[in-house]
Coordinates of C-alpha atoms and ligand atoms in Angstrom, one line a residue:
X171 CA -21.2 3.2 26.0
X172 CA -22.0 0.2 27.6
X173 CA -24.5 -1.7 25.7
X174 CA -24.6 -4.8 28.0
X175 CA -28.4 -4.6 27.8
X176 CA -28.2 -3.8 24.0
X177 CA -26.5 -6.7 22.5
X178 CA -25.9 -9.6 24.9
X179 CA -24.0 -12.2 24.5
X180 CA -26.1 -15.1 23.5
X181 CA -24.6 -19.0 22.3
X182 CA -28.3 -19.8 20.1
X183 CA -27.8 -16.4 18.0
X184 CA -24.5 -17.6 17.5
X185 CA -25.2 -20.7 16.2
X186 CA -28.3 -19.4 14.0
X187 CA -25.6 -17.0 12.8
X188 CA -23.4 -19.6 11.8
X189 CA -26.4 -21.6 9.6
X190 CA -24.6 -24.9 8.8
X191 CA -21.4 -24.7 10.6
X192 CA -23.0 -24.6 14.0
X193 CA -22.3 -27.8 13.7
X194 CA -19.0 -27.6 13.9
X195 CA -18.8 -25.7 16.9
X196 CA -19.5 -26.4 20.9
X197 CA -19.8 -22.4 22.3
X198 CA -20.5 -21.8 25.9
X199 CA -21.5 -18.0 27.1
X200 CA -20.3 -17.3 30.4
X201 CA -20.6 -14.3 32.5
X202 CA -17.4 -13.7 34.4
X203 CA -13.6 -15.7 33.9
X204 CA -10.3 -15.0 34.3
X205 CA -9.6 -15.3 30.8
X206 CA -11.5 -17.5 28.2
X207 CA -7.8 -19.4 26.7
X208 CA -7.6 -20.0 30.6
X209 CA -11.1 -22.2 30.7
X210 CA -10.1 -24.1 27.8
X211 CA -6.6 -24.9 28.6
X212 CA -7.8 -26.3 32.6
X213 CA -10.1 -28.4 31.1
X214 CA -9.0 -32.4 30.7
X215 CA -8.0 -31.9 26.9
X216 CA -8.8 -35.4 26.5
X217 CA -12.5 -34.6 26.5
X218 CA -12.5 -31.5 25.3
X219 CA -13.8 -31.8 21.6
X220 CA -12.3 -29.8 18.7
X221 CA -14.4 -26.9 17.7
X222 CA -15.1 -25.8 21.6
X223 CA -15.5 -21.9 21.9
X224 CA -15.5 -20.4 25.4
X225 CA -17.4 -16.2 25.2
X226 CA -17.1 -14.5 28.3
X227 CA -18.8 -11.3 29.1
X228 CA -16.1 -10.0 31.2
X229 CA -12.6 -11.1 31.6
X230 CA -10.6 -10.4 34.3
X231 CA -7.4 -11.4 33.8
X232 CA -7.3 -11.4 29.6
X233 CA -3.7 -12.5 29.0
X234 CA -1.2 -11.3 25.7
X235 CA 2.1 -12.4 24.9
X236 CA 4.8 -12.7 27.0
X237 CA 2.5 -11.9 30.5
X238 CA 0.8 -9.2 29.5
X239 CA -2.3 -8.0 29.7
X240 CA -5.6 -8.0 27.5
X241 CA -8.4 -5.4 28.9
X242 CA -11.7 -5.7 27.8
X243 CA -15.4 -3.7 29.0
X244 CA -18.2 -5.5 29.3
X245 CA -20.4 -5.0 26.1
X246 CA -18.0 -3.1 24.7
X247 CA -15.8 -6.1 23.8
X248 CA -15.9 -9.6 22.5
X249 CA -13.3 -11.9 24.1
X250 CA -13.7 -15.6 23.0
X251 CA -11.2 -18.7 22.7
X252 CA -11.5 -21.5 20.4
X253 CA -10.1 -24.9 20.8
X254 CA -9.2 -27.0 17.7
X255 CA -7.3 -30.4 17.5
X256 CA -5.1 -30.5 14.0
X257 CA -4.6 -34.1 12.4
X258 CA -1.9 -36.6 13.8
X259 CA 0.9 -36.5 12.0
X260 CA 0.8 -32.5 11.5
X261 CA 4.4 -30.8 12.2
X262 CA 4.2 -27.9 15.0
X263 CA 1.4 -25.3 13.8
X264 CA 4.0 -22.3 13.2
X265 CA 2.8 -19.1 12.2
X266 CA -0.6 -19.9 13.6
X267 CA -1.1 -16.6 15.4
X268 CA -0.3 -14.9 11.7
X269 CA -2.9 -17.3 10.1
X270 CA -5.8 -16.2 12.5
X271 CA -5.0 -12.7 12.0
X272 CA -5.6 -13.2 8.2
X273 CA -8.5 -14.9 9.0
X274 CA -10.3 -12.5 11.3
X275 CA -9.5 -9.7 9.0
X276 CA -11.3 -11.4 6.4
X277 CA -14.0 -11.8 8.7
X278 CA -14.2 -8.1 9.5
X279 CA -13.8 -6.8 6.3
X280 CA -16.6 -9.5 5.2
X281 CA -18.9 -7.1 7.9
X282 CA -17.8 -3.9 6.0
X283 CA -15.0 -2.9 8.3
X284 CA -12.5 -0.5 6.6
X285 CA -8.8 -0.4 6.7
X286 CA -8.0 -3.3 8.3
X287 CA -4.4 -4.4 8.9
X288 CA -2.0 -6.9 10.5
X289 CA 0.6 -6.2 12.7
X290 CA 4.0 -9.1 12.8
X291 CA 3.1 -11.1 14.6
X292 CA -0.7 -11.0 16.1
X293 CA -2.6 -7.6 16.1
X294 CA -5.0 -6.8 14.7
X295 CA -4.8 -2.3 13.4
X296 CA -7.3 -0.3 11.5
X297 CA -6.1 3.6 10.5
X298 CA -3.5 2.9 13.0
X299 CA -5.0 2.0 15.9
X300 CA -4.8 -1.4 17.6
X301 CA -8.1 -2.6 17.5
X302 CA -7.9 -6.5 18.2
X303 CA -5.4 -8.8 20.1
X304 CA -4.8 -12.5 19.1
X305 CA -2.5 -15.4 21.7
X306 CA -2.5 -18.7 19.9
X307 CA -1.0 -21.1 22.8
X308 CA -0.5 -24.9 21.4
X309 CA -0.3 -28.3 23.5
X310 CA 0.4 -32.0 22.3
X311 CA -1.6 -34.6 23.5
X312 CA -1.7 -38.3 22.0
X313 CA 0.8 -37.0 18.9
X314 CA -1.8 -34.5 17.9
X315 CA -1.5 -30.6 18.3
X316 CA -4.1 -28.7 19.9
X317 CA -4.2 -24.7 19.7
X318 CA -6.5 -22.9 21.6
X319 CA -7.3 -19.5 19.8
X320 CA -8.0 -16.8 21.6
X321 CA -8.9 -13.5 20.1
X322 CA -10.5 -9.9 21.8
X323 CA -11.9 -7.3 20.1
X324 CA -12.6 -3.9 21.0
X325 CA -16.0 -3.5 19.6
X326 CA -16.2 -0.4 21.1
X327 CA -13.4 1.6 22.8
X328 CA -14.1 2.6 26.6
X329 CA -12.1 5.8 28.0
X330 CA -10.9 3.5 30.5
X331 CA -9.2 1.1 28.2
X332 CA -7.4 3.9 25.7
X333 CA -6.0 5.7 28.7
X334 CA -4.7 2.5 30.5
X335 CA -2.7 1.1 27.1
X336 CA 0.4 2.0 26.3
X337 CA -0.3 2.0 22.5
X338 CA -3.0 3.7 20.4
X339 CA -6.2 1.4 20.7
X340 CA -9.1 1.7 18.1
X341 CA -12.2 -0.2 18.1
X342 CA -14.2 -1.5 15.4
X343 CA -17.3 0.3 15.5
X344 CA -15.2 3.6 14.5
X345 CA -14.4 1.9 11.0
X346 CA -17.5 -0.2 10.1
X347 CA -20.3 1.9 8.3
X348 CA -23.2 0.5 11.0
X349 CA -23.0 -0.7 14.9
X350 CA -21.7 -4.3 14.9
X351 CA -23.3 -7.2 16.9
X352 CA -21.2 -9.0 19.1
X353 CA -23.1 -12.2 18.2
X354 CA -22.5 -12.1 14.9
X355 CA -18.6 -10.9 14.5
X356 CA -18.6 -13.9 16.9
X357 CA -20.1 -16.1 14.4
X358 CA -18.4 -14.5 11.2
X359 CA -15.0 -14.8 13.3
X360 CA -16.0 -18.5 14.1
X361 CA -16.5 -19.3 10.0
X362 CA -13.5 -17.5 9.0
X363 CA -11.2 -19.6 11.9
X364 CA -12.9 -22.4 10.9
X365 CA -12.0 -22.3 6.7
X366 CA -8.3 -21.3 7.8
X367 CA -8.0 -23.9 10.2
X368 CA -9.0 -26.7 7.6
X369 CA -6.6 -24.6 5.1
X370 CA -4.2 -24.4 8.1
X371 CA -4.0 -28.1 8.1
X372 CA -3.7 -28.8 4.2
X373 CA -0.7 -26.1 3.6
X374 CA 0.1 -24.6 6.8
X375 CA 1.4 -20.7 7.2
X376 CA 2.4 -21.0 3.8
X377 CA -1.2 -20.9 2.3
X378 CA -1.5 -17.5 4.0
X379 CA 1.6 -15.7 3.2
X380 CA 0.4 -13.9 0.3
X381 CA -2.8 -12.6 2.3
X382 CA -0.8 -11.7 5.2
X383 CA 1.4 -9.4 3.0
X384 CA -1.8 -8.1 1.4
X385 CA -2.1 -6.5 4.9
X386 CA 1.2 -5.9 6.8
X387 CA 0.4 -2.5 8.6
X388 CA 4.4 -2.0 8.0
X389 CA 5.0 -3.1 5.0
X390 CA 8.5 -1.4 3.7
X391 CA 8.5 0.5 6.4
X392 CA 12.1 1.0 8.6
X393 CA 11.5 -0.6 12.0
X394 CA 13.0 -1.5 15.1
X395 CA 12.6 -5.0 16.4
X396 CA 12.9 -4.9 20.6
X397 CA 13.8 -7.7 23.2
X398 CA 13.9 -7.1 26.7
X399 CA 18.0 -8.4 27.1
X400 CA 19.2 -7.2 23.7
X401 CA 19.9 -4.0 21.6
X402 CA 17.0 -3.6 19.4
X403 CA 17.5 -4.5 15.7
X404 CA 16.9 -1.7 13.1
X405 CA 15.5 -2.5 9.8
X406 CA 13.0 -2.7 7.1
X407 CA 10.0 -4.5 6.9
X408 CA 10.4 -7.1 4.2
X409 CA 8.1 -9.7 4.4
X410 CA 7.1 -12.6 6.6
X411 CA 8.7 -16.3 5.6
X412 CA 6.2 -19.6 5.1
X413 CA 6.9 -20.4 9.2
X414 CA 5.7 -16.9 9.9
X415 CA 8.8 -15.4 11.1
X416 CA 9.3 -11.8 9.9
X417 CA 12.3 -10.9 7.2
X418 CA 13.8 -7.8 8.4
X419 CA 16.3 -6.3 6.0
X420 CA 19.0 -4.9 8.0
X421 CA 22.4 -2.5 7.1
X422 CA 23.9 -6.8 7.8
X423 CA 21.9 -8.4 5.2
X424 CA 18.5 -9.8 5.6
X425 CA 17.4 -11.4 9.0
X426 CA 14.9 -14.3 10.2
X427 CA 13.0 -12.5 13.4
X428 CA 10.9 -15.2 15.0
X429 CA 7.9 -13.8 17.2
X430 CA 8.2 -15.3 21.1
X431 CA 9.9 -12.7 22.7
X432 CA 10.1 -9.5 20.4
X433 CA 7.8 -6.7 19.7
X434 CA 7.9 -4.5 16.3
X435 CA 7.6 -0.8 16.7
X436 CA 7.6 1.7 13.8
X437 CA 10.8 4.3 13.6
Ligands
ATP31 P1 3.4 -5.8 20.8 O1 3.7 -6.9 19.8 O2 2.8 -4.6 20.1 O3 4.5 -5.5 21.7 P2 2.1 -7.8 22.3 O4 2.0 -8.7 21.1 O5 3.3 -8.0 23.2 O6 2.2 -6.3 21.7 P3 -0.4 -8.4 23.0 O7 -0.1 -9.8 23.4 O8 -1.0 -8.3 21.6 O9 0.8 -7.6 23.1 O10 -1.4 -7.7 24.0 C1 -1.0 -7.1 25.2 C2 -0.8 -5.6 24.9 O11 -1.8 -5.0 24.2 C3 -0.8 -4.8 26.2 O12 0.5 -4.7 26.7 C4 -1.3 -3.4 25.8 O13 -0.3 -2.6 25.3 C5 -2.2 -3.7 24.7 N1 -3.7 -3.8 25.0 C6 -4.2 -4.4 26.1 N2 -5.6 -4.4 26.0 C7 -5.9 -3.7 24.9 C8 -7.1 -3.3 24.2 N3 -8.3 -3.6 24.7 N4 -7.0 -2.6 23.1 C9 -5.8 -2.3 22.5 N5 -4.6 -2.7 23.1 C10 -4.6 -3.4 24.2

């Protein structure tokens, strides 16, 4: 379905959504880009305030880790990117990307979606099924960090995009109990980013570990860690450490996988 006409994208429903922390938040709706981290990344961060959201009805060149891509329908899908500036002083933000998938699960499940889990280090599942992508990409300017967040959802699930991904997509609608608007996951999704980032700040990943584990899709399960110039690494699923890298407990002991260049597949 495309329900373009149906639910548009609009920045003052948004911010009536978001009742007094509209405030905290500059959003811009734009038709076409090639992807919304893009927009926010070109721009002079020097004047780009914290709090700046970038929604774009259709992406065209939605980026994931390591060069891959991110495909999105229009009005089927909510692509957005957030940028926020962390305090001076703060170390690196590591396990960011882990953070803001607790936080946009809390967000779903705060709409009534079912079932929803995290998979090491940044996707978001429901019964299975990738439903939601997150690429946290962090520069320094003037001795502060700044992340830009950027999330995409399937709302809904086009033919097009299940048959063109090389992993079992699922969309949102399928486990909420009622068709959700795009303006207002955007604005519960904005909240929930918001509270973790001022969390984020005050204990980093470590204030999120226990609610990461309280949804690890693999959880205890044997997996196998892959790399594109190395033998994958076989093991069980044992837990994320405070920086966010996953503990995999292997026939050698247990081992520290951080995220960059790996994938996690189930056995
Ligand atoms: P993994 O950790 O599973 O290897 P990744 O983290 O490298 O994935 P992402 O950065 O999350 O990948 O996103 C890119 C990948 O997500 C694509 O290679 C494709 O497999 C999948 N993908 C792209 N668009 C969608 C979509 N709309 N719904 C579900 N999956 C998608």
């Amino acid at each position: 379905m495309n329900s373009k006409t149906a639910d548009p994208l609009d920045g003052r429903i948004v911010a009536m959504a978001l009742g007094d922390m509209a405030t905290r938040f500059s959003i811009e709706v734009i038709e076409s880009c090639a992807s919304t981290s893009s927009v926010l990344l070109d721009r002079a961060m020097p004047d780009q305030p914290s709090g700046s959201v970038v929604v774009c009805e259709q992406q065209t060149a939605g980026r994931g880790r390591r060069g891959r891509s991110w495909l999105s329908a229009p009005g089927d899908s909510l692509t957005f990117s957030l940028l926020w500036r962390f305090p001076s002083g703060m170390l690196p933000p590591a396990g960011l990307s882990l953070a803001a998938g607790v936080a946009a699960a809390r967000a779903l499940e705060g709409m009534g979606a079912a079932g929803v889990r995290l998979k090491w280090p940044n996707d978001i599942l429901a019964e299975g099924a990738k439903l939601g992508g997150i690429l946290v990409e962090t520069v320094s300017h003037g001795g502060r960090h700044i992340a830009v967040i950027g999330i995409g959802i399937n709302v809904r699930l086009p033919k097009e995009i299940a048959d063109a991904v090389d992993v079992e997509a699922g969309a949102l609608a399928s486990v909420m109990p009622y068709e959700p608007s795009r303006n207002f996951l955007l604005a519960n999704l904005l909240k929930a980013l918001a509270d973790m980032l001022d969390e984020f700040g005050r204990t980093g990943f470590a204030g999120f570990v226990e609610a990461w584990l309280a949804r690890n899709a693999h959880a205890g399960q044997r997996v196998s860690i892959l790399a594109e110039d190395a033998d994958p690494i076989e093991g069980r699923c044992a837990g994320v450490d405070s920086d966010g890298a996953l503990l995999l407990d292997t026939a050698t002991g247990m081992r520290r996988i951080v995220s960059g260049e790996v994938s996690l597949r189930p056995r």
